[in-house]
Tab-separated table of C-alpha atoms and ligand atoms in Angstrom:
chain	number	residue	atom	x	y	z
A	1	UNK	CA	-0.314	0.083	0.174
A	2	UNK	CA	3.114	2.521	0.456
A	3	UNK	CA	4.394	1.759	-2.992
A	4	UNK	CA	1.885	1.705	-4.766
A	5	UNK	CA	0.217	5.417	-3.638
A	6	UNK	CA	3.455	6.662	-3.564
A	7	UNK	CA	4.754	6.846	0.149
A	8	UNK	CA	8.656	8.513	-0.072
A	9	UNK	CA	10.336	6.935	2.494
A	10	UNK	CA	9.598	3.749	5.622
A	11	UNK	CA	10.545	5.313	9.530
A	12	UNK	CA	11.381	2.232	11.729
A	13	UNK	CA	10.835	3.212	15.089
A	14	UNK	CA	13.437	1.062	17.174
A	15	UNK	CA	12.604	1.064	20.819
A	16	UNK	CA	15.328	-0.769	23.541
A	17	UNK	CA	12.679	-0.844	26.239
A	18	UNK	CA	15.081	1.490	28.074
A	19	UNK	CA	16.216	4.966	26.344
A	20	UNK	CA	11.971	4.583	25.709
A	21	UNK	CA	10.085	2.279	27.811
A	22	UNK	CA	8.888	0.628	24.949
A	23	UNK	CA	9.984	-2.481	23.233
A	24	UNK	CA	9.006	-2.854	19.091
A	25	UNK	CA	11.789	-4.982	16.695
A	26	UNK	CA	15.403	-4.871	15.017
A	27	UNK	CA	17.274	-5.543	12.626
A	28	UNK	CA	15.755	-8.289	11.227
A	29	UNK	CA	12.258	-7.010	11.086
A	30	UNK	CA	14.219	-4.262	8.872
A	31	UNK	CA	16.099	-6.632	7.238
A	32	UNK	CA	13.032	-8.711	6.361
A	33	UNK	CA	11.249	-5.264	5.147
A	34	UNK	CA	13.890	-4.687	3.136
A	35	UNK	CA	13.439	-7.913	0.685
A	36	UNK	CA	9.293	-7.004	0.102
A	37	UNK	CA	10.034	-3.428	-0.652
A	38	UNK	CA	12.245	-0.785	-2.843
A	39	UNK	CA	10.812	1.566	-0.536
A	40	UNK	CA	13.554	3.691	1.799
A	41	UNK	CA	13.792	2.308	5.486
A	42	UNK	CA	14.538	4.963	7.957
A	43	UNK	CA	15.259	4.037	10.778
A	44	UNK	CA	14.952	5.781	13.808
A	45	UNK	CA	17.294	4.492	16.870
A	46	UNK	CA	15.636	5.280	20.265
A	47	UNK	CA	17.843	2.784	21.861
A	48	UNK	CA	20.411	3.129	24.189
A	49	UNK	CA	24.797	2.890	23.178
A	50	UNK	CA	23.170	3.403	19.307
A	51	UNK	CA	26.618	3.247	18.084
A	52	UNK	CA	26.737	-0.193	18.781
A	53	UNK	CA	24.540	-1.014	16.647
A	54	UNK	CA	24.077	1.810	14.437
A	55	UNK	CA	26.035	-0.345	11.507
A	56	UNK	CA	24.079	-2.980	12.101
A	57	UNK	CA	21.337	-1.114	11.177
A	58	UNK	CA	22.563	-0.085	7.842
A	59	UNK	CA	23.442	-3.801	6.786
A	60	UNK	CA	20.459	-4.832	7.452
A	61	UNK	CA	19.068	-2.370	4.383
A	62	UNK	CA	18.332	1.193	6.440
A	63	UNK	CA	19.011	4.052	3.928
A	64	UNK	CA	18.577	6.216	6.289
A	65	UNK	CA	19.928	5.666	10.930
A	66	UNK	CA	18.904	8.320	12.988
A	67	UNK	CA	19.819	7.725	16.868
A	68	UNK	CA	19.521	9.938	20.048
A	69	UNK	CA	21.241	13.268	21.175
A	70	UNK	CA	20.925	11.962	24.899
A	71	UNK	CA	22.010	8.285	24.171
A	72	UNK	CA	25.896	8.668	22.531
A	73	UNK	CA	27.959	11.269	24.550
A	74	UNK	CA	30.347	9.957	20.931
A	75	UNK	CA	27.943	11.540	18.404
A	76	UNK	CA	31.136	12.403	16.126
A	77	UNK	CA	32.067	8.811	15.624
A	78	UNK	CA	28.765	7.651	15.484
A	79	UNK	CA	27.820	9.529	12.724
A	80	UNK	CA	30.926	9.589	10.828
A	81	UNK	CA	30.541	5.617	10.705
A	82	UNK	CA	26.960	5.590	9.526
A	83	UNK	CA	28.000	7.251	6.559
A	84	UNK	CA	31.050	5.231	6.037
A	85	UNK	CA	28.843	2.375	6.139
A	86	UNK	CA	26.759	3.911	3.247
A	87	UNK	CA	23.575	5.607	4.760
A	88	UNK	CA	21.798	8.907	6.116
A	89	UNK	CA	22.917	9.871	9.215
A	90	UNK	CA	21.401	11.965	11.496
A	91	UNK	CA	20.622	12.994	15.034
A	92	UNK	CA	17.402	12.844	16.618
A	93	UNK	CA	16.283	15.513	19.286
A	94	UNK	CA	13.793	14.797	22.369
A	95	UNK	CA	11.441	17.594	23.313
A	96	UNK	CA	13.711	19.053	25.827
A	97	UNK	CA	16.890	18.851	24.042
A	98	UNK	CA	17.733	22.176	21.983
A	99	UNK	CA	19.001	22.948	18.569
A	100	UNK	CA	21.930	24.496	19.764
A	101	UNK	CA	23.685	21.047	21.519
A	102	UNK	CA	23.972	20.515	17.695
A	103	UNK	CA	26.354	23.569	16.827
A	104	UNK	CA	29.296	21.381	16.511
A	105	UNK	CA	28.570	18.787	14.708
A	106	UNK	CA	26.524	20.877	12.081
A	107	UNK	CA	27.967	19.431	8.762
A	108	UNK	CA	28.446	15.843	10.514
A	109	UNK	CA	24.930	15.014	9.727
A	110	UNK	CA	22.502	14.676	7.106
A	111	UNK	CA	19.896	14.960	9.079
A	112	UNK	CA	17.924	16.373	12.248
A	113	UNK	CA	14.919	14.068	13.415
A	114	UNK	CA	12.753	16.521	16.124
A	115	UNK	CA	11.168	14.499	18.793
A	116	UNK	CA	7.109	16.613	18.858
A	117	UNK	CA	6.273	13.746	21.024
A	118	UNK	CA	7.777	12.618	23.888
A	119	UNK	CA	9.448	9.229	22.217
A	120	UNK	CA	8.232	5.648	23.111
A	121	UNK	CA	4.168	5.270	21.528
A	122	UNK	CA	2.805	6.030	19.131
A	123	UNK	CA	-0.277	8.030	19.090
A	124	UNK	CA	0.470	11.378	20.691
A	125	UNK	CA	-0.510	15.106	20.731
A	126	UNK	CA	2.213	17.107	18.636
A	127	UNK	CA	3.603	19.267	21.580
A	128	UNK	CA	2.914	23.313	19.158
A	129	UNK	CA	7.003	24.566	21.013
A	130	UNK	CA	8.334	22.252	18.199
A	131	UNK	CA	7.647	24.563	16.055
A	132	UNK	CA	8.939	27.156	16.949
A	133	UNK	CA	12.273	24.549	17.667
A	134	UNK	CA	11.664	23.618	13.737
A	135	UNK	CA	12.552	27.260	12.814
A	136	UNK	CA	14.759	28.227	15.156
A	137	UNK	CA	16.944	24.401	13.711
A	138	UNK	CA	15.980	26.001	10.043
A	139	UNK	CA	17.529	29.768	10.876
A	140	UNK	CA	20.956	27.797	11.712
A	141	UNK	CA	21.312	26.218	8.849
A	142	UNK	CA	21.110	28.833	6.847
A	143	UNK	CA	23.014	31.140	8.906
A	144	UNK	CA	25.571	28.547	9.289
A	145	UNK	CA	25.472	27.694	5.350
A	146	UNK	CA	25.040	24.329	5.891
A	147	UNK	CA	22.364	22.279	4.328
A	148	UNK	CA	20.528	19.612	6.128
A	149	UNK	CA	17.447	17.917	6.104
A	150	UNK	CA	15.164	18.784	8.938
A	151	UNK	CA	12.563	16.134	10.201
A	152	UNK	CA	9.587	16.518	12.029
A	153	UNK	CA	7.884	12.343	14.209
A	154	UNK	CA	5.384	12.522	16.738
A	155	UNK	CA	1.932	13.942	16.214
A	156	UNK	CA	2.050	14.877	12.872
A	157	UNK	CA	-1.499	15.054	10.938
A	158	UNK	CA	-2.762	16.998	7.880
A	159	UNK	CA	-3.185	19.432	10.898
A	160	UNK	CA	0.147	20.646	11.597
A	161	UNK	CA	1.942	19.851	8.426
A	162	UNK	CA	1.580	23.290	6.670
A	163	UNK	CA	2.843	25.279	8.990
A	164	UNK	CA	5.429	22.775	9.407
A	165	UNK	CA	6.340	23.012	6.465
A	166	UNK	CA	6.851	26.548	6.153
A	167	UNK	CA	8.959	26.390	9.109
A	168	UNK	CA	11.008	24.630	8.094
A	169	UNK	CA	10.316	20.773	7.762
A	170	UNK	CA	11.685	18.948	4.689
A	171	UNK	CA	10.834	15.428	5.561
A	172	UNK	CA	7.058	14.206	8.098
A	173	UNK	CA	7.307	11.465	10.112
A	174	UNK	CA	3.042	10.443	10.099
A	175	UNK	CA	2.106	6.834	11.813
A	176	UNK	CA	-1.449	7.728	13.387
A	177	UNK	CA	-2.406	10.162	10.271
A	178	UNK	CA	-2.281	6.718	7.806
A	179	UNK	CA	-2.412	4.501	9.507
A	180	UNK	CA	-5.392	4.957	11.239
A	181	UNK	CA	-7.564	7.321	8.239
A	182	UNK	CA	-10.461	5.713	6.933
A	183	UNK	CA	-8.481	6.303	3.938
A	184	UNK	CA	-4.569	5.596	4.696
A	185	UNK	CA	-3.832	6.677	0.746
A	186	UNK	CA	-5.810	9.605	0.425
A	187	UNK	CA	-3.639	10.969	3.855
A	188	UNK	CA	-0.781	10.187	2.230
A	189	UNK	CA	-1.403	12.410	-0.430
A	190	UNK	CA	-2.630	15.171	1.565
A	191	UNK	CA	0.330	15.370	3.715
A	192	UNK	CA	2.628	15.383	0.475
A	193	UNK	CA	0.285	17.644	-1.081
A	194	UNK	CA	0.476	19.457	1.678
A	195	UNK	CA	3.499	19.115	2.091
A	196	UNK	CA	4.519	21.136	-1.954
A	197	UNK	CA	2.279	23.908	-1.285
A	198	UNK	CA	3.989	25.306	1.608
A	199	UNK	CA	7.699	24.465	0.831
A	200	UNK	CA	10.333	27.485	1.111
A	201	UNK	CA	11.765	28.435	-1.628
B	1	ZN	ZN1	10.112	7.657	14.404
């Protein structure tokens, strides 16, 4: 269904029961997904010590891998290893972690994932102040003249997609907005149309 509707990428939430309270899936499931779709797989590692597993997710077929700033004291090294492994490297930030914590890593990552709910469970409400955080991150990349993508994850829906894209978001991660919709394909098309119509020049 995701492929036939023209979804751009499949976001995979990996949770370890330590960094976040929930447990989801690991490398074997990603490898199984790799076999059934040609869409890029984007693995969001909500796990402690992500450096131990990041390359295993790349080997399992992830084209994008993000690790949490809060879970890794050696981000520079982990991001470098993901890139050398051949995947896009991202840093994920919990709602309470300021974008300014990434200033000295700009250029070392391909994307930043802003959590717009507290990580761990689907179906939570979007935290409105993430709009301002998205704008600040967008201003930071302009100021540093260094391109990277801004991804927003958590509570994204047709209610906030347009404003998020206007604020600078390039990738919207939608869970319930798609999978709990009466017509998931229509929901994907609506979100994509909102992205196209509101993209900054
Ligand atoms: Zn995620």
